[in-house]
PDB file of C-alpha atoms in Angstrom:
ATOM      1  CA  GLU G   1       2.882  -0.418  20.353  1.00 96.00           C
ATOM      2  CA  VAL G   2       0.718  -0.383  17.233  1.00 97.00           C
ATOM      3  CA  GLN G   3       1.459  -3.575  15.346  1.00 98.00           C
ATOM      4  CA  LEU G   4       0.217  -5.779  12.521  1.00 98.00           C
ATOM      5  CA  VAL G   5       1.567  -9.309  12.151  1.00 98.00           C
ATOM      6  CA  GLU G   6       0.752 -11.431   9.113  1.00 98.00           C
ATOM      7  CA  SER G   7       0.899 -15.201   9.029  1.00 98.00           C
ATOM      8  CA  GLY G   8      -0.229 -18.123   6.904  1.00 98.00           C
ATOM      9  CA  GLY G   9       2.026 -17.749   3.889  1.00 97.00           C
ATOM     10  CA  GLY G  10       3.814 -20.656   2.311  1.00 98.00           C
ATOM     11  CA  LEU G  11       4.241 -22.833  -0.768  1.00 98.00           C
ATOM     12  CA  VAL G  12       1.086 -23.985  -2.532  1.00 98.00           C
ATOM     13  CA  LYS G  13       0.423 -25.684  -5.873  1.00 98.00           C
ATOM     14  CA  PRO G  14      -1.453 -23.932  -8.689  1.00 98.00           C
ATOM     15  CA  GLY G  15      -5.183 -24.266  -8.119  1.00 98.00           C
ATOM     16  CA  GLY G  16      -4.692 -24.627  -4.384  1.00 98.00           C
ATOM     17  CA  SER G  17      -5.905 -22.508  -1.485  1.00 98.00           C
ATOM     18  CA  LEU G  18      -4.340 -20.598   1.376  1.00 98.00           C
ATOM     19  CA  ARG G  19      -5.683 -18.454   4.197  1.00 98.00           C
ATOM     20  CA  LEU G  20      -3.688 -15.483   5.399  1.00 98.00           C
ATOM     21  CA  SER G  21      -4.197 -13.887   8.798  1.00 98.00           C
ATOM     22  CA  CYS G  22      -3.238 -10.492  10.168  1.00 98.00           C
ATOM     23  CA  ALA G  23      -3.200 -10.001  13.934  1.00 98.00           C
ATOM     24  CA  ALA G  24      -3.613  -6.422  15.134  1.00 98.00           C
ATOM     25  CA  SER G  25      -2.534  -4.982  18.473  1.00 98.00           C
ATOM     26  CA  GLY G  26      -2.005  -1.614  20.132  1.00 98.00           C
ATOM     27  CA  PHE G  27      -5.060   0.111  18.655  1.00 97.00           C
ATOM     28  CA  THR G  28      -8.853  -0.199  18.472  1.00 97.00           C
ATOM     29  CA  PHE G  29      -9.044  -2.612  15.566  1.00 98.00           C
ATOM     30  CA  SER G  30     -12.820  -2.270  15.126  1.00 97.00           C
ATOM     31  CA  SER G  31     -12.473   1.452  14.344  1.00 96.00           C
ATOM     32  CA  TYR G  32     -10.281   1.035  11.278  1.00 97.00           C
ATOM     33  CA  SER G  33     -10.642  -0.143   7.717  1.00 96.00           C
ATOM     34  CA  MET G  34      -8.144  -2.803   6.744  1.00 97.00           C
ATOM     35  CA  ASN G  35      -6.399  -3.642   3.519  1.00 97.00           C
ATOM     36  CA  TRP G  36      -4.288  -6.274   1.765  1.00 98.00           C
ATOM     37  CA  VAL G  37      -1.489  -5.217  -0.575  1.00 98.00           C
ATOM     38  CA  ARG G  38       0.899  -7.566  -2.353  1.00 98.00           C
ATOM     39  CA  GLN G  39       4.301  -7.264  -3.976  1.00 98.00           C
ATOM     40  CA  ALA G  40       5.601  -9.818  -6.456  1.00 98.00           C
ATOM     41  CA  PRO G  41       9.352 -10.474  -6.293  1.00 97.00           C
ATOM     42  CA  GLY G  42      11.216  -7.487  -7.717  1.00 97.00           C
ATOM     43  CA  LYS G  43       7.960  -5.716  -8.614  1.00 98.00           C
ATOM     44  CA  GLY G  44       5.873  -2.837  -7.307  1.00 98.00           C
ATOM     45  CA  LEU G  45       3.000  -2.671  -4.867  1.00 98.00           C
ATOM     46  CA  GLU G  46      -0.428  -3.950  -5.925  1.00 98.00           C
ATOM     47  CA  TRP G  47      -3.597  -3.305  -3.944  1.00 97.00           C
ATOM     48  CA  VAL G  48      -5.562  -6.522  -3.428  1.00 98.00           C
ATOM     49  CA  SER G  49      -8.611  -5.864  -1.254  1.00 97.00           C
ATOM     50  CA  SER G  50     -10.100  -3.601   1.406  1.00 96.00           C
ATOM     51  CA  ILE G  51     -12.760  -3.986   4.084  1.00 96.00           C
ATOM     52  CA  SER G  52     -14.442  -1.277   6.140  1.00 95.00           C
ATOM     53  CA  SER G  53     -14.466  -1.303   9.926  1.00 95.00           C
ATOM     54  CA  SER G  54     -17.835  -3.066  10.229  1.00 95.00           C
ATOM     55  CA  SER G  55     -17.407  -5.167   7.070  1.00 96.00           C
ATOM     56  CA  SER G  56     -20.136  -3.149   5.357  1.00 95.00           C
ATOM     57  CA  TYR G  57     -17.922  -2.286   2.412  1.00 94.00           C
ATOM     58  CA  ILE G  58     -15.649  -4.775   0.682  1.00 96.00           C
ATOM     59  CA  TYR G  59     -13.752  -4.228  -2.558  1.00 95.00           C
ATOM     60  CA  TYR G  60     -11.337  -6.296  -4.628  1.00 97.00           C
ATOM     61  CA  ALA G  61      -8.856  -5.703  -7.394  1.00 97.00           C
ATOM     62  CA  ASP G  62     -10.007  -7.188 -10.694  1.00 96.00           C
ATOM     63  CA  SER G  63      -7.027  -9.554 -10.636  1.00 97.00           C
ATOM     64  CA  VAL G  64      -8.363 -11.413  -7.574  1.00 98.00           C
ATOM     65  CA  LYS G  65     -12.134 -10.857  -7.731  1.00 98.00           C
ATOM     66  CA  GLY G  66     -14.021 -14.135  -7.494  1.00 98.00           C
ATOM     67  CA  ARG G  67     -10.978 -16.008  -6.138  1.00 98.00           C
ATOM     68  CA  PHE G  68     -10.043 -14.134  -2.956  1.00 98.00           C
ATOM     69  CA  THR G  69     -12.265 -13.287   0.016  1.00 98.00           C
ATOM     70  CA  ILE G  70     -11.406 -10.693   2.647  1.00 98.00           C
ATOM     71  CA  SER G  71     -12.961 -10.877   6.103  1.00 98.00           C
ATOM     72  CA  ARG G  72     -12.358  -9.701   9.641  1.00 98.00           C
ATOM     73  CA  ASP G  73     -13.207 -10.675  13.198  1.00 98.00           C
ATOM     74  CA  ASN G  74     -13.285  -7.554  15.351  1.00 98.00           C
ATOM     75  CA  ALA G  75     -13.644  -9.628  18.516  1.00 98.00           C
ATOM     76  CA  LYS G  76     -10.339 -11.339  17.718  1.00 98.00           C
ATOM     77  CA  ASN G  77      -8.611  -8.218  16.309  1.00 98.00           C
ATOM     78  CA  SER G  78      -7.891 -10.173  13.167  1.00 98.00           C
ATOM     79  CA  LEU G  79      -8.041  -9.716   9.410  1.00 98.00           C
ATOM     80  CA  TYR G  80      -8.118 -12.595   6.933  1.00 98.00           C
ATOM     81  CA  LEU G  81      -7.606 -13.263   3.249  1.00 98.00           C
ATOM     82  CA  GLN G  82      -8.925 -16.535   1.864  1.00 98.00           C
ATOM     83  CA  MET G  83      -7.167 -17.239  -1.418  1.00 98.00           C
ATOM     84  CA  ASN G  84      -8.588 -19.905  -3.742  1.00 98.00           C
ATOM     85  CA  SER G  85      -7.714 -21.043  -7.257  1.00 98.00           C
ATOM     86  CA  LEU G  86      -4.196 -19.726  -6.800  1.00 98.00           C
ATOM     87  CA  ARG G  87      -2.057 -18.997  -9.832  1.00 98.00           C
ATOM     88  CA  ALA G  88       1.665 -18.532 -10.349  1.00 98.00           C
ATOM     89  CA  GLU G  89       1.084 -14.797 -10.738  1.00 98.00           C
ATOM     90  CA  ASP G  90      -0.279 -14.632  -7.184  1.00 98.00           C
ATOM     91  CA  THR G  91       3.251 -15.303  -5.901  1.00 98.00           C
ATOM     92  CA  ALA G  92       4.116 -12.294  -3.762  1.00 98.00           C
ATOM     93  CA  VAL G  93       4.702 -10.898  -0.310  1.00 98.00           C
ATOM     94  CA  TYR G  94       1.292 -10.068   1.126  1.00 98.00           C
ATOM     95  CA  TYR G  95       1.044  -7.096   3.485  1.00 98.00           C
ATOM     96  CA  CYS G  96      -1.871  -6.075   5.643  1.00 98.00           C
ATOM     97  CA  ALA G  97      -2.277  -2.364   6.334  1.00 98.00           C
ATOM     98  CA  ARG G  98      -4.721  -0.260   8.270  1.00 97.00           C
ATOM     99  CA  SER G  99      -6.484   2.947   7.238  1.00 95.00           C
ATOM    100  CA  GLU G 100      -8.595   5.257   9.380  1.00 89.00           C
ATOM    101  CA  GLY G 101     -11.366   5.496   6.823  1.00 80.00           C
ATOM    102  CA  TYR G 102     -11.933   3.495   3.669  1.00 76.00           C
ATOM    103  CA  VAL G 103     -10.444   6.163   1.389  1.00 81.00           C
ATOM    104  CA  ASP G 104      -7.557   7.104   3.600  1.00 89.00           C
ATOM    105  CA  ALA G 105      -3.840   6.570   3.981  1.00 93.00           C
ATOM    106  CA  PHE G 106      -2.442   3.132   4.769  1.00 96.00           C
ATOM    107  CA  ASP G 107      -0.654   4.383   7.847  1.00 96.00           C
ATOM    108  CA  ILE G 108       0.497   1.155   9.501  1.00 97.00           C
ATOM    109  CA  TRP G 109       1.797  -1.924   7.647  1.00 98.00           C
ATOM    110  CA  GLY G 110       2.732  -5.400   8.751  1.00 98.00           C
ATOM    111  CA  GLN G 111       6.039  -7.014   7.854  1.00 98.00           C
ATOM    112  CA  GLY G 112       4.447  -9.218   5.205  1.00 98.00           C
ATOM    113  CA  THR G 113       4.069 -12.940   4.577  1.00 98.00           C
ATOM    114  CA  MET G 114       5.374 -14.709   1.479  1.00 98.00           C
ATOM    115  CA  VAL G 115       3.063 -16.743  -0.729  1.00 98.00           C
ATOM    116  CA  THR G 116       4.643 -18.923  -3.417  1.00 98.00           C
ATOM    117  CA  VAL G 117       2.457 -20.657  -5.979  1.00 98.00           C
ATOM    118  CA  SER G 118       4.465 -23.326  -7.781  1.00 97.00           C
ATOM    119  CA  SER G 119       4.221 -26.965  -8.756  1.00 96.00           C
TER     120      SER G 119
ATOM    121  CA  SER H   1      -8.429   0.214 -15.647  1.00 87.00           C
ATOM    122  CA  TYR H   2      -7.077   3.238 -13.833  1.00 93.00           C
ATOM    123  CA  GLU H   3      -3.326   3.840 -13.784  1.00 96.00           C
ATOM    124  CA  LEU H   4      -0.876   6.112 -11.990  1.00 98.00           C
ATOM    125  CA  THR H   5       2.339   6.885 -13.871  1.00 98.00           C
ATOM    126  CA  GLN H   6       5.688   7.494 -12.160  1.00 98.00           C
ATOM    127  CA  PRO H   7       9.206   7.794 -13.623  1.00 98.00           C
ATOM    128  CA  PRO H   8      11.128   4.546 -13.034  1.00 98.00           C
ATOM    129  CA  SER H   9      14.137   6.299 -11.566  1.00 98.00           C
ATOM    130  CA  VAL H  10      15.410   9.609 -10.231  1.00 98.00           C
ATOM    131  CA  SER H  11      19.004  10.352  -9.270  1.00 98.00           C
ATOM    132  CA  VAL H  12      20.308  13.251  -7.189  1.00 98.00           C
ATOM    133  CA  SER H  13      23.436  14.159  -5.272  1.00 97.00           C
ATOM    134  CA  PRO H  14      23.343  14.550  -1.504  1.00 97.00           C
ATOM    135  CA  GLY H  15      21.983  17.918  -0.439  1.00 97.00           C
ATOM    136  CA  GLN H  16      20.097  18.477  -3.678  1.00 97.00           C
ATOM    137  CA  THR H  17      16.332  18.399  -4.210  1.00 98.00           C
ATOM    138  CA  ALA H  18      14.600  15.330  -5.597  1.00 98.00           C
ATOM    139  CA  ARG H  19      11.216  15.584  -7.252  1.00 98.00           C
ATOM    140  CA  ILE H  20       9.152  12.509  -8.058  1.00 98.00           C
ATOM    141  CA  THR H  21       5.985  12.934 -10.098  1.00 98.00           C
ATOM    142  CA  CYS H  22       2.857  10.836 -10.323  1.00 98.00           C
ATOM    143  CA  SER H  23       0.196  11.366 -12.994  1.00 98.00           C
ATOM    144  CA  GLY H  24      -3.376  10.116 -13.123  1.00 97.00           C
ATOM    145  CA  ASP H  25      -6.672  11.292 -14.560  1.00 96.00           C
ATOM    146  CA  ALA H  26      -8.552  11.114 -11.249  1.00 95.00           C
ATOM    147  CA  LEU H  27      -5.957  12.994  -9.197  1.00 96.00           C
ATOM    148  CA  PRO H  28      -7.899  16.286  -9.385  1.00 95.00           C
ATOM    149  CA  LYS H  29     -10.721  14.503  -7.506  1.00 95.00           C
ATOM    150  CA  GLN H  30      -8.867  12.041  -5.283  1.00 95.00           C
ATOM    151  CA  TYR H  31      -6.111  12.573  -2.735  1.00 96.00           C
ATOM    152  CA  ALA H  32      -2.687  11.093  -3.324  1.00 97.00           C
ATOM    153  CA  TYR H  33      -0.502   9.301  -0.822  1.00 98.00           C
ATOM    154  CA  TRP H  34       3.221   8.563  -0.928  1.00 98.00           C
ATOM    155  CA  TYR H  35       5.129   5.624   0.539  1.00 98.00           C
ATOM    156  CA  GLN H  36       8.835   4.978   0.981  1.00 98.00           C
ATOM    157  CA  GLN H  37      10.076   1.398   0.791  1.00 98.00           C
ATOM    158  CA  LYS H  38      13.621   0.296   1.535  1.00 98.00           C
ATOM    159  CA  PRO H  39      14.897  -3.153   0.510  1.00 96.00           C
ATOM    160  CA  GLY H  40      13.434  -5.965   2.577  1.00 96.00           C
ATOM    161  CA  GLN H  41      11.160  -3.635   4.515  1.00 97.00           C
ATOM    162  CA  ALA H  42       7.475  -2.797   4.505  1.00 98.00           C
ATOM    163  CA  PRO H  43       6.353   0.505   2.976  1.00 98.00           C
ATOM    164  CA  VAL H  44       6.207   3.596   5.193  1.00 98.00           C
ATOM    165  CA  LEU H  45       3.726   6.436   4.677  1.00 98.00           C
ATOM    166  CA  VAL H  46       5.576   9.726   4.083  1.00 98.00           C
ATOM    167  CA  ILE H  47       2.830  11.999   2.674  1.00 98.00           C
ATOM    168  CA  TYR H  48      -0.961  11.764   2.934  1.00 97.00           C
ATOM    169  CA  LYS H  49      -3.800  13.802   1.401  1.00 96.00           C
ATOM    170  CA  ASP H  50      -1.459  15.269  -1.247  1.00 97.00           C
ATOM    171  CA  SER H  51       0.662  17.366   1.093  1.00 97.00           C
ATOM    172  CA  GLU H  52       0.264  16.361   4.743  1.00 97.00           C
ATOM    173  CA  ARG H  53       3.221  14.876   6.556  1.00 97.00           C
ATOM    174  CA  PRO H  54       2.717  12.191   9.245  1.00 95.00           C
ATOM    175  CA  SER H  55       4.372  12.678  12.594  1.00 95.00           C
ATOM    176  CA  GLY H  56       7.932  11.393  12.616  1.00 96.00           C
ATOM    177  CA  ILE H  57       8.541  12.083   8.930  1.00 97.00           C
ATOM    178  CA  PRO H  58      11.330  14.643   8.379  1.00 97.00           C
ATOM    179  CA  GLU H  59      10.344  18.125   7.191  1.00 98.00           C
ATOM    180  CA  ARG H  60      12.441  17.674   4.050  1.00 98.00           C
ATOM    181  CA  PHE H  61       9.599  15.523   2.675  1.00 98.00           C
ATOM    182  CA  SER H  62       6.757  17.520   1.112  1.00 98.00           C
ATOM    183  CA  GLY H  63       3.974  16.965  -1.375  1.00 98.00           C
ATOM    184  CA  SER H  64       2.062  19.094  -3.836  1.00 98.00           C
ATOM    185  CA  SER H  65      -0.686  18.732  -6.396  1.00 97.00           C
ATOM    186  CA  SER H  66      -1.459  20.430  -9.688  1.00 96.00           C
ATOM    187  CA  GLY H  67      -4.170  19.134 -11.959  1.00 95.00           C
ATOM    188  CA  THR H  68      -3.554  15.518 -12.920  1.00 97.00           C
ATOM    189  CA  THR H  69      -0.045  15.446 -11.404  1.00 98.00           C
ATOM    190  CA  VAL H  70       1.134  15.166  -7.833  1.00 98.00           C
ATOM    191  CA  THR H  71       4.747  15.612  -6.785  1.00 98.00           C
ATOM    192  CA  LEU H  72       6.807  14.308  -3.884  1.00 98.00           C
ATOM    193  CA  THR H  73       9.689  16.664  -3.114  1.00 98.00           C
ATOM    194  CA  ILE H  74      12.636  15.721  -0.931  1.00 98.00           C
ATOM    195  CA  SER H  75      14.732  18.777  -0.074  1.00 98.00           C
ATOM    196  CA  GLY H  76      18.320  18.352   1.027  1.00 97.00           C
ATOM    197  CA  VAL H  77      18.397  14.679   0.097  1.00 98.00           C
ATOM    198  CA  GLN H  78      20.350  12.420   2.428  1.00 97.00           C
ATOM    199  CA  ALA H  79      21.890   9.033   1.740  1.00 97.00           C
ATOM    200  CA  GLU H  80      19.245   7.407   3.942  1.00 97.00           C
ATOM    201  CA  ASP H  81      16.527   8.621   1.553  1.00 98.00           C
ATOM    202  CA  GLU H  82      17.656   6.169  -1.105  1.00 98.00           C
ATOM    203  CA  ALA H  83      14.626   3.926  -1.568  1.00 98.00           C
ATOM    204  CA  ASP H  84      11.670   3.114  -3.794  1.00 98.00           C
ATOM    205  CA  TYR H  85       8.806   5.588  -3.635  1.00 98.00           C
ATOM    206  CA  TYR H  86       5.209   4.764  -4.559  1.00 98.00           C
ATOM    207  CA  CYS H  87       2.254   7.054  -5.075  1.00 98.00           C
ATOM    208  CA  GLN H  88      -1.249   5.775  -4.317  1.00 98.00           C
ATOM    209  CA  SER H  89      -4.705   7.071  -5.041  1.00 97.00           C
ATOM    210  CA  ALA H  90      -8.249   5.912  -5.596  1.00 95.00           C
ATOM    211  CA  ASP H  91     -10.082   5.712  -8.882  1.00 93.00           C
ATOM    212  CA  SER H  92     -12.808   8.252  -9.680  1.00 91.00           C
ATOM    213  CA  SER H  93     -15.454   6.134  -7.918  1.00 90.00           C
ATOM    214  CA  GLY H  94     -13.393   6.107  -4.734  1.00 88.00           C
ATOM    215  CA  THR H  95     -13.733   2.350  -4.340  1.00 89.00           C
ATOM    216  CA  LEU H  96     -10.611   0.935  -5.956  1.00 93.00           C
ATOM    217  CA  TRP H  97      -7.053   1.734  -4.907  1.00 95.00           C
ATOM    218  CA  VAL H  98      -4.167   2.034  -7.337  1.00 97.00           C
ATOM    219  CA  PHE H  99      -0.429   2.287  -6.784  1.00 98.00           C
ATOM    220  CA  GLY H 100       1.970   3.872  -9.197  1.00 98.00           C
ATOM    221  CA  GLY H 101       4.709   1.675 -10.614  1.00 98.00           C
ATOM    222  CA  GLY H 102       7.271   3.073  -8.207  1.00 98.00           C
ATOM    223  CA  THR H 103      10.322   5.306  -8.555  1.00 98.00           C
ATOM    224  CA  LYS H 104      13.777   4.241  -7.452  1.00 98.00           C
ATOM    225  CA  LEU H 105      15.561   7.202  -5.877  1.00 98.00           C
ATOM    226  CA  THR H 106      19.333   6.917  -6.133  1.00 98.00           C
ATOM    227  CA  VAL H 107      21.543   9.199  -4.059  1.00 97.00           C
ATOM    228  CA  LEU H 108      24.769   9.595  -6.017  1.00 94.00           C
TER     229      LEU H 108
END
């Protein structure tokens, strides 16, 4: 079964850091681009970052550029999001999603992990 | 920054046709994608590359494109189609993704 499972969410103080992970299974992880999308409580979807299959191409939304770092380990079938200098407005459910090419549909999504930034 | 504009809500009776639009300046050059999201669940892809339907998605879901507007059409709406729907596309450079603000479909 094709599956993405996020982990690493939790409660963190403003200015703090958190590292999210996304474990992939059921497909050839190294052949796909991967993405992070977040959703603040009661709000819409917001694209956060994307990384190509070999990590050659990495892009960020302006709202997280310079604070978040996306990475992947194809040997471990895992995607990561290092989040630094967290702000209250980063509070959201964070989803990982795969896409066949960089500019392609997000065809498989994880169930999401909640990040709460609060003092 | 690039934006995609959707109506906040659409309401239809069961069996009728629902149309949800999404407007953006780069849509003539970039494909659009549509996602369905039910409460407490992750989004599900329902249309890709403007009008293609993934396997497992009912035929009543279709997509079309005209100029700077793309449209998700749900024919013969069923109660189970009640959900939030989001369009997605890339900016003109093809490097940054954008989601529309979402449309809540209510089945009366």
